[in-house]
Each structure stands twice: as C-alpha cells, then as structure tokens.
C-alpha positions as semicolon CSV with decimal commas, in nm:
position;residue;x (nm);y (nm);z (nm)
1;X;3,206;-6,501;2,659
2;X;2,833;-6,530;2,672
3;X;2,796;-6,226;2,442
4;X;2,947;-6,482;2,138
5;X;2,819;-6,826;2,255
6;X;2,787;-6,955;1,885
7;X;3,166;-6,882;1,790
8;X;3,224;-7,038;2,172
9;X;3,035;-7,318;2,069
10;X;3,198;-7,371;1,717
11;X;3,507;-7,363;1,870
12;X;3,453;-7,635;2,141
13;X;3,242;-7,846;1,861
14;X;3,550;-7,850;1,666
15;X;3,812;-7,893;1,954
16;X;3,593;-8,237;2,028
17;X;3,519;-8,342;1,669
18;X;3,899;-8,296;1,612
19;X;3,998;-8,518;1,918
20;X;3,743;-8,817;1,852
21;X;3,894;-8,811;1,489
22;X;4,217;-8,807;1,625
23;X;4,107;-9,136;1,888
24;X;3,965;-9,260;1,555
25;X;4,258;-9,250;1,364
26;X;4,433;-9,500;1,617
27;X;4,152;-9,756;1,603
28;X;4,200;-9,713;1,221
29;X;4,563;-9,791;1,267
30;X;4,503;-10,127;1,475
31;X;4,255;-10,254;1,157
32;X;4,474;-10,129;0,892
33;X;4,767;-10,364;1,098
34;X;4,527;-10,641;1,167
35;X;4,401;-10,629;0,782
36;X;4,795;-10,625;0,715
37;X;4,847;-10,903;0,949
38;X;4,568;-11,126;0,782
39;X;4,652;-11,095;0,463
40;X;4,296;-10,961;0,293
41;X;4,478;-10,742;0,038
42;X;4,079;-10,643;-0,038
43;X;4,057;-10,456;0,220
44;X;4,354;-10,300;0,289
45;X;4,253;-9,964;0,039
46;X;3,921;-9,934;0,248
47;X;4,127;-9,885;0,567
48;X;4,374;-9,692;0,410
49;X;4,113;-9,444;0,297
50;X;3,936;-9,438;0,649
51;X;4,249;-9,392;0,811
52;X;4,321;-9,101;0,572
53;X;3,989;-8,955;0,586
54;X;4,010;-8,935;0,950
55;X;4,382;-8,757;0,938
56;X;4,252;-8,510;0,707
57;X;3,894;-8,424;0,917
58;X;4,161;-8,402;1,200
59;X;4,359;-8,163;1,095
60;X;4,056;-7,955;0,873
61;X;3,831;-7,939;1,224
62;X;4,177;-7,826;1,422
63;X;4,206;-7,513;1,148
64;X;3,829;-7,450;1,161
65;X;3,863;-7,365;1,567
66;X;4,183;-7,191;1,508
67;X;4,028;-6,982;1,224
68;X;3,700;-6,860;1,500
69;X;3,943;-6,891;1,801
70;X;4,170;-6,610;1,641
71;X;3,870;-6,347;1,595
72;X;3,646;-6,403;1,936
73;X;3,971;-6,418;2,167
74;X;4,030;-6,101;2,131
75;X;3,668;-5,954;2,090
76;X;3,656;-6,103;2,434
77;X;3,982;-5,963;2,572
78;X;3,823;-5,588;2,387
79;X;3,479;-5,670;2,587
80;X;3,708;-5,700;2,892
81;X;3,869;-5,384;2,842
82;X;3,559;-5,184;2,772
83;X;3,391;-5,343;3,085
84;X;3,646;-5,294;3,299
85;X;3,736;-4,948;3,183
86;X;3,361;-4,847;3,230
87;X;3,373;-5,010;3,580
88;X;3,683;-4,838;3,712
89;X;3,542;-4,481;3,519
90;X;3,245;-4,496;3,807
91;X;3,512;-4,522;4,078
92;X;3,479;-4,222;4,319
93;X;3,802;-3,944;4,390
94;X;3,906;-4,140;4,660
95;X;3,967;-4,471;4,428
96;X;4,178;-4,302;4,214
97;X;4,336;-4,100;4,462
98;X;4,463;-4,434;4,701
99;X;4,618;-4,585;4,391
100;X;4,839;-4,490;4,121
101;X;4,705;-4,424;3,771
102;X;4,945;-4,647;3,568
103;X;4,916;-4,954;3,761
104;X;4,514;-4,955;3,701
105;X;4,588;-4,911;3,385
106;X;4,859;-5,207;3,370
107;X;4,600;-5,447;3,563
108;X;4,281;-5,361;3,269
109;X;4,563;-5,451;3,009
110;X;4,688;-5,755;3,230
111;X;4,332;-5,854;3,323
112;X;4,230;-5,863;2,929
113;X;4,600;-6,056;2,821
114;X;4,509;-6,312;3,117
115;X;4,129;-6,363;3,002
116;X;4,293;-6,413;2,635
117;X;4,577;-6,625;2,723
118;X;4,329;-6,827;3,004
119;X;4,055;-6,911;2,706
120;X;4,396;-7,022;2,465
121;X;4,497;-7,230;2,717
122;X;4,181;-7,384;2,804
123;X;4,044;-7,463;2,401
124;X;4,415;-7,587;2,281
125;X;4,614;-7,710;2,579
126;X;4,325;-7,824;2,860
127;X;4,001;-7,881;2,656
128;X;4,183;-8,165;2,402
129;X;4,402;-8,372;2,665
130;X;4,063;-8,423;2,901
131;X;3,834;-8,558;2,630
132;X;4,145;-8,732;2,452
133;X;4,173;-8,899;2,809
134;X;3,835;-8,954;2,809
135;X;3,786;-9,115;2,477
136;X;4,102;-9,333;2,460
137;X;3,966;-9,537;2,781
138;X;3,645;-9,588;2,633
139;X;3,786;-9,734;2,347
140;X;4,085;-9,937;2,526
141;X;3,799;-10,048;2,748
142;X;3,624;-10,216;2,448
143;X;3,976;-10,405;2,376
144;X;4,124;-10,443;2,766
145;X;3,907;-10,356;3,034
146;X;4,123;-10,472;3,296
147;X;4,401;-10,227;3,173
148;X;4,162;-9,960;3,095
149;X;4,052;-9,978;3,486
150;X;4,418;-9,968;3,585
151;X;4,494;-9,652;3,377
152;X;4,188;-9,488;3,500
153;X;4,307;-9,532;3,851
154;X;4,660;-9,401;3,785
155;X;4,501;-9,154;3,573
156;X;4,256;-8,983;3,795
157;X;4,594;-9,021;4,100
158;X;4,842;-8,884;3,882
159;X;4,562;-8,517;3,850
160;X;4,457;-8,511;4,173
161;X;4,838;-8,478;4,262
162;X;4,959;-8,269;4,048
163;X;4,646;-8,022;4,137
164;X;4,708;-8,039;4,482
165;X;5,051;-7,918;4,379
166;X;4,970;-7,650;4,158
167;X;4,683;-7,540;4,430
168;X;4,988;-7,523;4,714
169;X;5,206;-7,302;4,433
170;X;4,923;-7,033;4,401
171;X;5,044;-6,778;4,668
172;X;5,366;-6,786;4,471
173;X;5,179;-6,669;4,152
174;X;4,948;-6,402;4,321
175;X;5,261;-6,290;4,464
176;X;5,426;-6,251;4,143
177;X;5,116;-6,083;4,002
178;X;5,121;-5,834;4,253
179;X;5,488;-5,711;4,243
180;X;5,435;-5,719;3,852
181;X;5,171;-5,466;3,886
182;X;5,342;-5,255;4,140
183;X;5,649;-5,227;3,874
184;X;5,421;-5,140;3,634
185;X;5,273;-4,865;3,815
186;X;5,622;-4,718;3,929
187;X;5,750;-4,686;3,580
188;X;5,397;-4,477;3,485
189;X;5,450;-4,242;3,804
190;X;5,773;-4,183;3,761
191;X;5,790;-4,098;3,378
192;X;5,476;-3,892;3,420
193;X;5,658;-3,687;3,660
194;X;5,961;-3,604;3,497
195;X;6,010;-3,284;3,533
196;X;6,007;-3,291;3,925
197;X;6,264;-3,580;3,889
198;X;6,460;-3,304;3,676
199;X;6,436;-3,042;3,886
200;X;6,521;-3,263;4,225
201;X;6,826;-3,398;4,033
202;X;6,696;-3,731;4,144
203;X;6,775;-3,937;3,806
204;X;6,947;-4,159;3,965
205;X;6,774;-4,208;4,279
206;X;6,481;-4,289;4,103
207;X;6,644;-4,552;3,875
208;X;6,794;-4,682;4,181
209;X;6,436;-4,721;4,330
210;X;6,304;-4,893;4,016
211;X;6,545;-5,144;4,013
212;X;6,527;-5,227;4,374
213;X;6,118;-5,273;4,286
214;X;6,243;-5,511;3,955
215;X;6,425;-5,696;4,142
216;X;6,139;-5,790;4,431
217;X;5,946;-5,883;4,120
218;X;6,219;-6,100;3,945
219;X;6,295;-6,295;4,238
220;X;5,884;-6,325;4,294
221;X;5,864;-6,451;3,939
222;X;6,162;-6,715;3,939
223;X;6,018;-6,858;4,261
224;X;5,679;-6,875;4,076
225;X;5,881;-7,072;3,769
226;X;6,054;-7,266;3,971
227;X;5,733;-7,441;4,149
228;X;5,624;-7,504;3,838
229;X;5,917;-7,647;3,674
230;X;5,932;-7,899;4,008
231;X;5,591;-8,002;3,946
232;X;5,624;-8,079;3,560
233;X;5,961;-8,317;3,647
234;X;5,786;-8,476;3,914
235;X;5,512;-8,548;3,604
236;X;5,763;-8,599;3,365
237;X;5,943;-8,852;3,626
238;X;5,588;-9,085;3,668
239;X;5,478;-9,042;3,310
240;X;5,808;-9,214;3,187
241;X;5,785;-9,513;3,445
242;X;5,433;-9,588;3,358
243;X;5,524;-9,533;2,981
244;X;5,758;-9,816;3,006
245;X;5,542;-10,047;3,244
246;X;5,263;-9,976;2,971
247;X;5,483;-10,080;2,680
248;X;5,594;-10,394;2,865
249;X;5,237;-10,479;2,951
250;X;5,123;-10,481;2,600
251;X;5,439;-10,746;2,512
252;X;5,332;-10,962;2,734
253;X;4,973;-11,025;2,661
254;X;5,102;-11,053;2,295
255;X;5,340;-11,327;2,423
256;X;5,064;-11,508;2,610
257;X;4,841;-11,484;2,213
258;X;4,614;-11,274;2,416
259;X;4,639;-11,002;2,172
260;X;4,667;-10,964;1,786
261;X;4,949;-10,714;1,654
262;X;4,670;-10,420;1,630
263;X;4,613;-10,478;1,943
264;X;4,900;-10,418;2,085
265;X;4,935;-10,093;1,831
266;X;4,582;-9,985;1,973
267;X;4,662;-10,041;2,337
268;X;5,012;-9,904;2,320
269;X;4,877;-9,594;2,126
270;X;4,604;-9,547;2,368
271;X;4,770;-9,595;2,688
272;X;5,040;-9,368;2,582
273;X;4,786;-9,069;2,465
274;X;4,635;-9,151;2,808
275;X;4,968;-9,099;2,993
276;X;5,066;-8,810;2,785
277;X;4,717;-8,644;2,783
278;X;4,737;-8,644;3,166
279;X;5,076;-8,501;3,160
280;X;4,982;-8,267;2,894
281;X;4,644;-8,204;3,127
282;X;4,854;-8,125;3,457
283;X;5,088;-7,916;3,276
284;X;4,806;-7,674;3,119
285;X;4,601;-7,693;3,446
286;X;4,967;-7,571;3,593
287;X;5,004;-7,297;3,350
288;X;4,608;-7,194;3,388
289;X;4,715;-7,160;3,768
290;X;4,956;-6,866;3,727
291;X;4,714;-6,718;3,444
292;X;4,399;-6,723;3,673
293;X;4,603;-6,547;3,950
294;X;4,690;-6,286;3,773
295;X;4,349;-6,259;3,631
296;X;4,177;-6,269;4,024
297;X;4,490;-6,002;4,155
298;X;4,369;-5,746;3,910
299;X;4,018;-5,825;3,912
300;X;4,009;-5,814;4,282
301;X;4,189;-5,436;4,250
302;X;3,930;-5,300;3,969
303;X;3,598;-5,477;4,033
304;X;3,558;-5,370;4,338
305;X;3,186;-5,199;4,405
306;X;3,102;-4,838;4,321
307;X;3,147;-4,605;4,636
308;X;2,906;-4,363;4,496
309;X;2,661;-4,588;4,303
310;X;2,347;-4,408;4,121
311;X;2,032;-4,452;4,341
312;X;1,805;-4,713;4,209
313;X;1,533;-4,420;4,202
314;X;1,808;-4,160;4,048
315;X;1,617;-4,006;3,743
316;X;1,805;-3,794;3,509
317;X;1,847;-3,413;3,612
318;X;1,659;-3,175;3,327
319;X;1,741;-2,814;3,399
320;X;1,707;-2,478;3,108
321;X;1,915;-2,279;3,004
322;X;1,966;-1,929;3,059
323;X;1,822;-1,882;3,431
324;X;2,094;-2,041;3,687
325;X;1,964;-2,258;3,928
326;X;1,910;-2,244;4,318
327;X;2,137;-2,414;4,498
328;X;2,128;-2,504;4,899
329;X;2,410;-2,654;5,127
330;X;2,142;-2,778;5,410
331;X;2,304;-2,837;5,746
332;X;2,580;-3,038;5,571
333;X;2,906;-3,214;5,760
334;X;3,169;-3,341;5,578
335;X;3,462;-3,545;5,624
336;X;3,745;-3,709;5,380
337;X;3,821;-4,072;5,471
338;X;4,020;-4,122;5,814
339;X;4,026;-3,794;5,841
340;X;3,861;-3,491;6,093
341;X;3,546;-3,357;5,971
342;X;3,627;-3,025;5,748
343;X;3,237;-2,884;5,697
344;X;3,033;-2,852;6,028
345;X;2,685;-2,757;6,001
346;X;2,758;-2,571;5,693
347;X;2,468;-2,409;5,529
348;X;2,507;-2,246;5,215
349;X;2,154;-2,114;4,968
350;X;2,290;-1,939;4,633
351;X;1,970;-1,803;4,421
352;X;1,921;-1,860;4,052
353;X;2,151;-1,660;3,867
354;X;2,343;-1,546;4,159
355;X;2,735;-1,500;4,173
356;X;2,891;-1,599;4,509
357;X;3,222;-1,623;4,588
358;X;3,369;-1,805;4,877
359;X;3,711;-1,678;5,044
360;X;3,904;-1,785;5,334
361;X;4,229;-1,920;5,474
362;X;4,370;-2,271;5,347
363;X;4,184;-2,578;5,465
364;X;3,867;-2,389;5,529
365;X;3,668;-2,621;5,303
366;X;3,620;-2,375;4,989
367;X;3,712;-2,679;4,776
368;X;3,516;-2,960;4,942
369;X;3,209;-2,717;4,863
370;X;3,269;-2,735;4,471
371;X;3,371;-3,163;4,524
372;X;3,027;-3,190;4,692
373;X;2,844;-2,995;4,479
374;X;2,932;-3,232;4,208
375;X;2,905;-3,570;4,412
376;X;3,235;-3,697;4,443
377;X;3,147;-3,773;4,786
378;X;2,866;-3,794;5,003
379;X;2,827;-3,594;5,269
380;X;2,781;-3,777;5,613
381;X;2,463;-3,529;5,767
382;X;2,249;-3,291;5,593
383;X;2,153;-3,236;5,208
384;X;2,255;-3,105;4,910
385;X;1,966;-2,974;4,700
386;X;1,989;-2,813;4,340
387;X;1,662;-2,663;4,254
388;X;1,508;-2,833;4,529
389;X;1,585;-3,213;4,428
390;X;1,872;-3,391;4,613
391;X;2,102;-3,409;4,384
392;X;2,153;-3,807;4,592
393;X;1,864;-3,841;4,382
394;X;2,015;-3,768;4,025
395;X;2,191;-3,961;3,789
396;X;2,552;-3,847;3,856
397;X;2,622;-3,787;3,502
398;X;2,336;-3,536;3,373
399;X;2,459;-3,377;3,718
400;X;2,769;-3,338;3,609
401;X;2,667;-3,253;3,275
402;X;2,456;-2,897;3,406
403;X;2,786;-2,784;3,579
404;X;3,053;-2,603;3,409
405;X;3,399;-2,595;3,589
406;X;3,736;-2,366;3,557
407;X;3,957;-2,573;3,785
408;X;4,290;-2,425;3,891
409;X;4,470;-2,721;3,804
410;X;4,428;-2,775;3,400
411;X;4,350;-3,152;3,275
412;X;4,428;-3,177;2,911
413;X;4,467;-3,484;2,693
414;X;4,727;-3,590;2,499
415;X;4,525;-3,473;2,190
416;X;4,479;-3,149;1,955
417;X;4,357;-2,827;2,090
418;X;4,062;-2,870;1,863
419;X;3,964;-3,179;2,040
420;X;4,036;-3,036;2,407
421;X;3,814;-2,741;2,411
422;X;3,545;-2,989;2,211
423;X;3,545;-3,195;2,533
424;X;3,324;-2,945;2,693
425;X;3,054;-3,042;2,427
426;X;3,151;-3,362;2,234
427;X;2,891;-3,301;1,960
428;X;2,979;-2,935;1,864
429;X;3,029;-2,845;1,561
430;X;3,396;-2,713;1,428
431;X;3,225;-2,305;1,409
432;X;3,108;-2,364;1,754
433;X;3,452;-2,454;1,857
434;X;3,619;-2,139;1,678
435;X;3,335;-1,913;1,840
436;X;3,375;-2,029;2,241
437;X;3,787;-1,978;2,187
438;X;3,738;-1,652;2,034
439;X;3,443;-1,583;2,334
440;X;3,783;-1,687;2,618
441;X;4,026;-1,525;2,384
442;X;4,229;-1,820;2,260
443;X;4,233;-1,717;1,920
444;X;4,579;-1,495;1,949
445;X;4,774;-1,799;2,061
446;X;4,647;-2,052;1,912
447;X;4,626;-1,915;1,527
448;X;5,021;-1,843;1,633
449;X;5,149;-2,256;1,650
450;X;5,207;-2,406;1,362
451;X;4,945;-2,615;1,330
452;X;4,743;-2,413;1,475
453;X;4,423;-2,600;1,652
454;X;4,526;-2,937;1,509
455;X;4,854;-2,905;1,700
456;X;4,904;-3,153;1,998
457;X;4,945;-3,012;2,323
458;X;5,131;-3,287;2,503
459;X;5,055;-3,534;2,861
460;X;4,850;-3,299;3,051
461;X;4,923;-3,005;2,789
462;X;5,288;-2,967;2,917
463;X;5,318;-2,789;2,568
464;X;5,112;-2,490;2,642
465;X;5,170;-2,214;2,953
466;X;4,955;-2,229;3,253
467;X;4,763;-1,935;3,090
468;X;4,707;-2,098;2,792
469;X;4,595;-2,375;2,914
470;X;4,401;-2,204;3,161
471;X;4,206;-2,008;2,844
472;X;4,172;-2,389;2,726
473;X;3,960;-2,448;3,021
474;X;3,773;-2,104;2,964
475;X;3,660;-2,229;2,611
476;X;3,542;-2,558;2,724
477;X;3,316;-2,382;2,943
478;X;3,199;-2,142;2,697
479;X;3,184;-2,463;2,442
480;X;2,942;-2,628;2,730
481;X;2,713;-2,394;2,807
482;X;2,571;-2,485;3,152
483;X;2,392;-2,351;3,375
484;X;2,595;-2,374;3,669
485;X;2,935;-2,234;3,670
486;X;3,225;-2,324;3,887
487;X;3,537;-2,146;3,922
488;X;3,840;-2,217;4,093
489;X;4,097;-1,979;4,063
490;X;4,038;-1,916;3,713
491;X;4,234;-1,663;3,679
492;X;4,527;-1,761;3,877
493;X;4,784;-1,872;3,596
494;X;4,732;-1,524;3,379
495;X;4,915;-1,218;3,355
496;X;4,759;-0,866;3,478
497;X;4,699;-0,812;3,110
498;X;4,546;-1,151;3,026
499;X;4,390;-1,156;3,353
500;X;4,151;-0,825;3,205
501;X;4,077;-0,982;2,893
502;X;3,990;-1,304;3,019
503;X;3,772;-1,118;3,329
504;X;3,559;-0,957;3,050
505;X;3,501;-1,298;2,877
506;X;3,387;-1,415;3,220
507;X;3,154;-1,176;3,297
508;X;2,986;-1,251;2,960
509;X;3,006;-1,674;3,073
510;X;2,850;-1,586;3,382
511;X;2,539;-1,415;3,290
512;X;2,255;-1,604;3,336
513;X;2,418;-1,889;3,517
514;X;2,446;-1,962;3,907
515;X;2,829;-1,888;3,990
516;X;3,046;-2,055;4,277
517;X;3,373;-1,909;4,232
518;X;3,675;-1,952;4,475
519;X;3,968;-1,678;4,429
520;X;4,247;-1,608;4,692
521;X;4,323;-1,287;4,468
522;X;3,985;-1,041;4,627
523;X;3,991;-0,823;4,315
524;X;3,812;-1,093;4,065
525;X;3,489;-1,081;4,323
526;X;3,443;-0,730;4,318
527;X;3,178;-0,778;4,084
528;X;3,027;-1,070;4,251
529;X;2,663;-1,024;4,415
530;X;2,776;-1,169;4,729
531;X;3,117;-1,304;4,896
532;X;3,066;-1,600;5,205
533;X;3,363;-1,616;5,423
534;X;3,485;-1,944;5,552
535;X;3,677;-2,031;5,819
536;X;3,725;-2,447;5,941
537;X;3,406;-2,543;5,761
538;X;3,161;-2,282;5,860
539;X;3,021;-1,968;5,707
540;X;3,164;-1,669;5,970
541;X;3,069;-1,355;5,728
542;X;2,853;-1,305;5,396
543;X;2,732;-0,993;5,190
544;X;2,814;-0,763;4,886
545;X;3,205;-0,714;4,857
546;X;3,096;-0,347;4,940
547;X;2,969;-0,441;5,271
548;X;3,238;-0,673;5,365
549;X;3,527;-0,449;5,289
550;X;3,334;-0,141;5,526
551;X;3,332;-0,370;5,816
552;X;3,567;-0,550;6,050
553;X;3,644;-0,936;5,998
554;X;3,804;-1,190;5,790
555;X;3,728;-1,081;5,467
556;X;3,839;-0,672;5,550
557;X;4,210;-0,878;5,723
558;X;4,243;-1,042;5,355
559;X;4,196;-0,755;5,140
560;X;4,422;-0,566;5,378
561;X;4,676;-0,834;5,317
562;X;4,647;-0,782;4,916
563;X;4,549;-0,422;4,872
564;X;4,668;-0,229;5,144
565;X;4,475;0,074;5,384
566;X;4,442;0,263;5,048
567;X;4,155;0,047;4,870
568;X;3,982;0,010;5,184
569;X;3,947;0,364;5,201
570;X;3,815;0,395;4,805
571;X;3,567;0,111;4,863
572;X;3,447;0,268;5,223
C-alpha cells in the first residue's frame, strides 16, 4: 500500500468528502423543512439547490474512489503476489519438502484475495460508517447535546460489544482458514499424481479421502458463519430497540415545542445514521475478522524467515570460463533435520578441470555432496570452498548460476520445448537453442512432433520419455555453459544406443569444466580421471578407474556385481 500512497490517499479523500456531503445533505433537509415550515417561498429554491448540489457531490466523490479503488486494489493484491512469491522462492529444500506444493500456492492466492477483499472492506463498508458516526454527533450536538451525549454512550457500548464478540469468534475463523488451505492442497497433490492413483486403482479411495477433508472444512466454515450470524442478530436486536426509543424521543421534545419540524427530521435522520452506522460498523469490523484470519493463517505459513539467508558480506561469485574450478569438501559433517548425521569428517578436493565420480551403496551420501555443493543446506562443521572462497560467503544465486546440473529426476515446465532447454540460459538466442539440442542430440526427436520445439511437453513433461526428457536436461546444460558440471545419473533413463550418443555429447560438455558425476552404472566413469568411493559418509577408496578395478574393495565388489570376472580381467 505504501508503494501507491497518492491513489490511497485519493481514495480515502473521497470516501470522507463523500460522507460529510452525505451528513450535509441531512442538515440541508432540516432547512429546506424549516424554510417549508415558515413559509419564505424566497428561499425555498436556494435550499433546494444546496440540497441538490450536495446529492450530486455525493454521489460524483463516491464514483471518483470507486473509479481509483478498482485499479490500485488489485495492483496491491499483484504486489502481494510478487512479494510473496519472491519470499517463498528463497525458502530452502527443506521448506518445500515439509509442505505440499499446492497448498503454498493456494495460501499466495488466498493471502492476495484477503489483502484485496480486507482494503474493500475497510474503504466501502468500515471507513464510511466511522466518520458518518463521527460527523452526525457533531452536528446533532450543535442541535441536542444532551441526546448527542446519550448516543455517544450507547454508541461507543454497542462497538466495544460487538468487538469483544467478534474477537472471541476468531479461533473459529483461523480454524476455517486452515482446513480451507489443507483442502486446497489435497486436491493439487492428488491430481498431480494421477498416474500413481491409476496404477494403485485407488480412484475411489482417494475421492473418499477428499471428501472426508471437505467435510472437516464445511463443518469448520458453518461454525465460522454461524458466530457471525449470532452476533449481527444480537446487533440487529439492539439497533431496532434504540431505533424506536430514538424516534419516540424526537416526538416528544416536538410535543413539549422544544423542537421545530427540521428538527425533528435532523435529529431523527442523525440518530438513525448513528444507529445504523454502528450496526453497519460492527458488521464490517465482523466480516474484516474472518478476512484478517485468513490473511495472518497464510502469512504466518509463507513469511516465515529464510533458513539459508545470503550473508550480509555475500559478494557475488565471478568465475571464467573454460578452466573448471577447484573445489574442496573441508572436514565437513552433515545432517538432514531430525535426522542422524550422513557425512562424517568428509573431505573431498577435486582440481580445476578434473572429472570425479563418486560411487557407493544407497544412503552413502553421494547426493548430499551435490545438495551441499550448491547450498541447499548448511553443513553443521567444516567448509565448503570453491576456488578457495566459502561459498557461505557467496550470493546463492551467481552460485548457482556457475553450476550446471543433469539431475536424474527431470523438472520440466508446463511450457514448449523451446522454452525448457532456454531455461538453462534465459537470454539465448533461438540459434543458440537449436545448436546446444543438436550438441545433446535432441534434434531427431524433437524435429519428429508436430510442432516440433513449440510443442508443449505437459506437468513435469509427462509428454516426453524419460530419455527425452533426460536429453532436455543435456541441452540445458550445454545451453548454460558453466563451469562446473554436475551429473546425477545422467544417463540412467537412455537406451544402450542413446546412452553412446549421448556419452559422446558429454565428453564434449565436460571438457574444460570441473565434473562431479554420480552413476550406479560403473561403465559411464571409465573415462573419468578419478572415482571416490563412499560408504556412510566417508571417503573409503579413491583413484583412476584403472587402479580401483586392479585392487580389492568396494569399488572392484560393484563392478563385479555389473560386469562380471571377465572385465576385471580386461581392465587388470
């Protein structure tokens, strides 16, 4: 809101200007019926005017803060979305991985419909009853003081309880919020996982579980409704009594001659919009309730601080082209939250332009040596250092942005090939996009769709094969040009055929680049300078795959595994 304070401002000039005309347009009523009363036929067209005048600016300054309202609303819920999308981007793995993808997405979209709906309710439905309030007991105060002081009293009694109220009601609305949001993450889960609900023939399980979940929230929402129906007839209840008492009050000082029929149209005009404004006051400050609820649930879940912030020191990480870079794994221990450490005193120094592989059983911690190597978690003892500086001491994005990764498991967008491999390099040109799929033979498939690289490869590319998509990947790299390469299990998804094809377009992407590469299939290392064995978290074995295979250990029991007695004995 403070990036547009002059539209703010326009609006709340015109929500105030519109009210005192409105307040204005009684006490123009009360002389028009007093002018009426006395018989100056003079003046009656001068009051008319006034009166009209005042209708008009009314309804004129009512259109001009609808007219700014209806643009900065939502540039404010955008801003919101932006913000809070930026925020939640600079979450860490283990965010993301602790909560499911479509409910933060449901609670940025619910946090920006709340902010919207929160500011409507405030300009149109709080904003005008408080200074209508306001103004109508200055002015009955210049007529009536004594019932301008009584109306103040029930006034200011008739909030305070109704606030108490609403305050007592908010559990029920952060309770609703929450099983909303829940829902709303179930239904992205499940329809993003489709096919497993396919395969498991468990249609109708998970429809089952849905609607068990709908329910929770229904019942959650109806009790929230509910409290807040109860509160408006308990309003609705006192508002009428004092309506009447009001209305009988007026009567009788114009019984006693203590007031002149405009008077009595003043006070009765007044008192009501003083009644009604409170009712209409309570009511909004009700509704704002359940809207600011749902605004502090999802707030609370996204704005929560960074786990792996950017030092204050962090300076951006400059590295060429062409030459690797020296990486070193200093005395580092690592462990995932609530969970037993899975590197111990693991020390790891790759040269500048050096391939390494690293091989061992499941859960030896080849993986949590790629996540660290990018930051997406800090280790708990030791360093990482990437030509010397600690890469703590980078900004995690130009980090990021000198390392090159092959994952096994594919991430594609919902978007055209074109614009998938251009990911690796959002300002490449369309030629440098046709040359890196050529350079990870993509070419053959792609030229084969029908729309060749405009076509759309689905969520996640569920259109393509694993192979293609794991050429996708491939051409990114290529496309990105770092120089630090990570691999992990590159080739895993490809045929024996592929596989050769796409081993000789990574021998060209590795060349002059520092290599980590994990493979549980031996045969893609053979060309690798050197091959570190891991076993729980520590380096047991390293050297040329030549020297490993010749001697007895880990690596030697692997390839045995894959290759049988026969390649030991070539390679000997």
């Amino acid at each position: 809101m403070l990036r547009r304070p002059v539209s703010h401002a326009v609006i709340l000039l015109s929500v105030v200007a519109a009210v005192i005309c409105a307040l204005g347009s009684q006490y123009a009523i009360k002389n028009l019926v007093d002018i009426v009363a006395k018989g100056e036929t003079t003046l009656v067209m001068t009051a008319f005017l006034i009166l009209v005048g005042l209708i008009f600016a009314d309804n004129l300054l009512w259109r001009v803060g609808g007219w700014f309202a209806s643009r900065v609303f939502v540039r404010v819920s955008g801003d919101v979305r932006r913000d809070l999308f930026q925020h939640v981007t600079h979450h860490s793995p283990g965010y993301f991985a602790d909560r499911l993808p479509g409910m933060l997405a449901g609670r940025i979209s619910a946090t920006a419909n709340a902010l919207f709906t929160t500011e409507n309710t405030f300009a149109w439905n709080v904003l005008p009853p408080t200074i209508a309030v306001i103004g109508a007991i200055i002015v009955l105060s210049m007529v009536n003081p004594t019932m301008a002081g009584t109306l103040v009293v029930i006034a200011a009694l008739l909030i305070a309880i109704i606030y108490v109220l609403a305050k007592r009601g908010a559990p029920l609305h952060h309770e609703y919020a929450a099983n909303a949001a829940k829902v709303e993450g179930e239904l992205v889960d499940v329809l993003s996982n489709m096919n497993a609900v396919r395969l498991f023939g468990a249609t109708v399980m998970e429809q089952e579980r849905l609607s068990d979940k709908i329910e929770v929230e229904m019942r959650a929402r109806q009790r929230s409704l509910r409290y807040l129906e109860i509160i408006r007839l308990v309003h609705g209840v006192v508002t009428a009594t004092l309506t009447a008492g009001l209305l009988a009050w007026a009567l009788l000082l114009w019984s006693q001659g203590k007031a002149s029929p405009g008077d009595i149209v003043l006070v009765s005009s007044l008192g009501f919009a003083i009644l009604h404004g409170t009712r209409d006051l309570a009511v909004a400050l009700v509704d704002l309730t359940q809207h600011v609820a749902r605004l502090s649930e999802a707030v609370s879940t996204l704005l929560i601080p960074h786990a792996l912030p950017d030092a204050p020191h962090a300076r951006p990480f400059v590295i060429g082209h062409g030459r690797g870079a020296r990486i070193d794994f200093e005395d580092v221990q690592f462990s995932y939250p609530q969970r037993k450490p899975i590197l111990q005193n693991f020390d790891l120094h790759i040269r500048a332009g050096e391939r390494v592989g690293l091989v061992g059983p499941s859960g030896a911690g080849k993986s949590t040596v790629l996540t660290l190597l990018q930051r997406f978690y800090d280790v708990q003892q030791g360093r990482i250092r990437i030509n010397g500086l600690d890469i703590t001491d980078l900004k995690q994005e130009s980090l990021r942005q000198a390392i090159a990764v092959v994952p096994q498991d594919i991430s594609l967008f919902h978007r055209s090939i074109l614009e998938n491999i251009r990911y690796g390099r959002p300002d490449a040109t369309d030629d440098e996009v046709l040359a890196a799929a050529e350079a990870a033979s993509c070419r053959g498939f792609i030229d084969a769709l029908p729309q060749g690289f405009d076509t759309i490869v689905g969520e996640r590319g569920l259109k393509l094969s694993g192979g293609q998509r794991q050429r996708l990947a491939l051409a990114r790299a290529f496309l990105k040009d770092a120089p630090i390469l990570v691999l992990d299990e590159a080739t895993s998804a490809l045929d024996s055929e592929s596989e050769a094809a796409i081993q000789k377009a990574l021998n060209r992407l590795m060349r002059g680049r520092s290599v980590i590469a994990i493979a549980h299939r031996l045969s893609t290392l053979q060309s690798f300078d050197r091959i570190v064995v891991m076993d729980h978290g520590r380096v047991v074995d390293q050297g040329s795959p030549k020297e490993l295979s010749a001697r007895p250990g880990l690596y030697r029991d692997l390839l045995l595994r894959q290759t049988g007695s026969s390649h030991l004995a070539a390679t000997a």
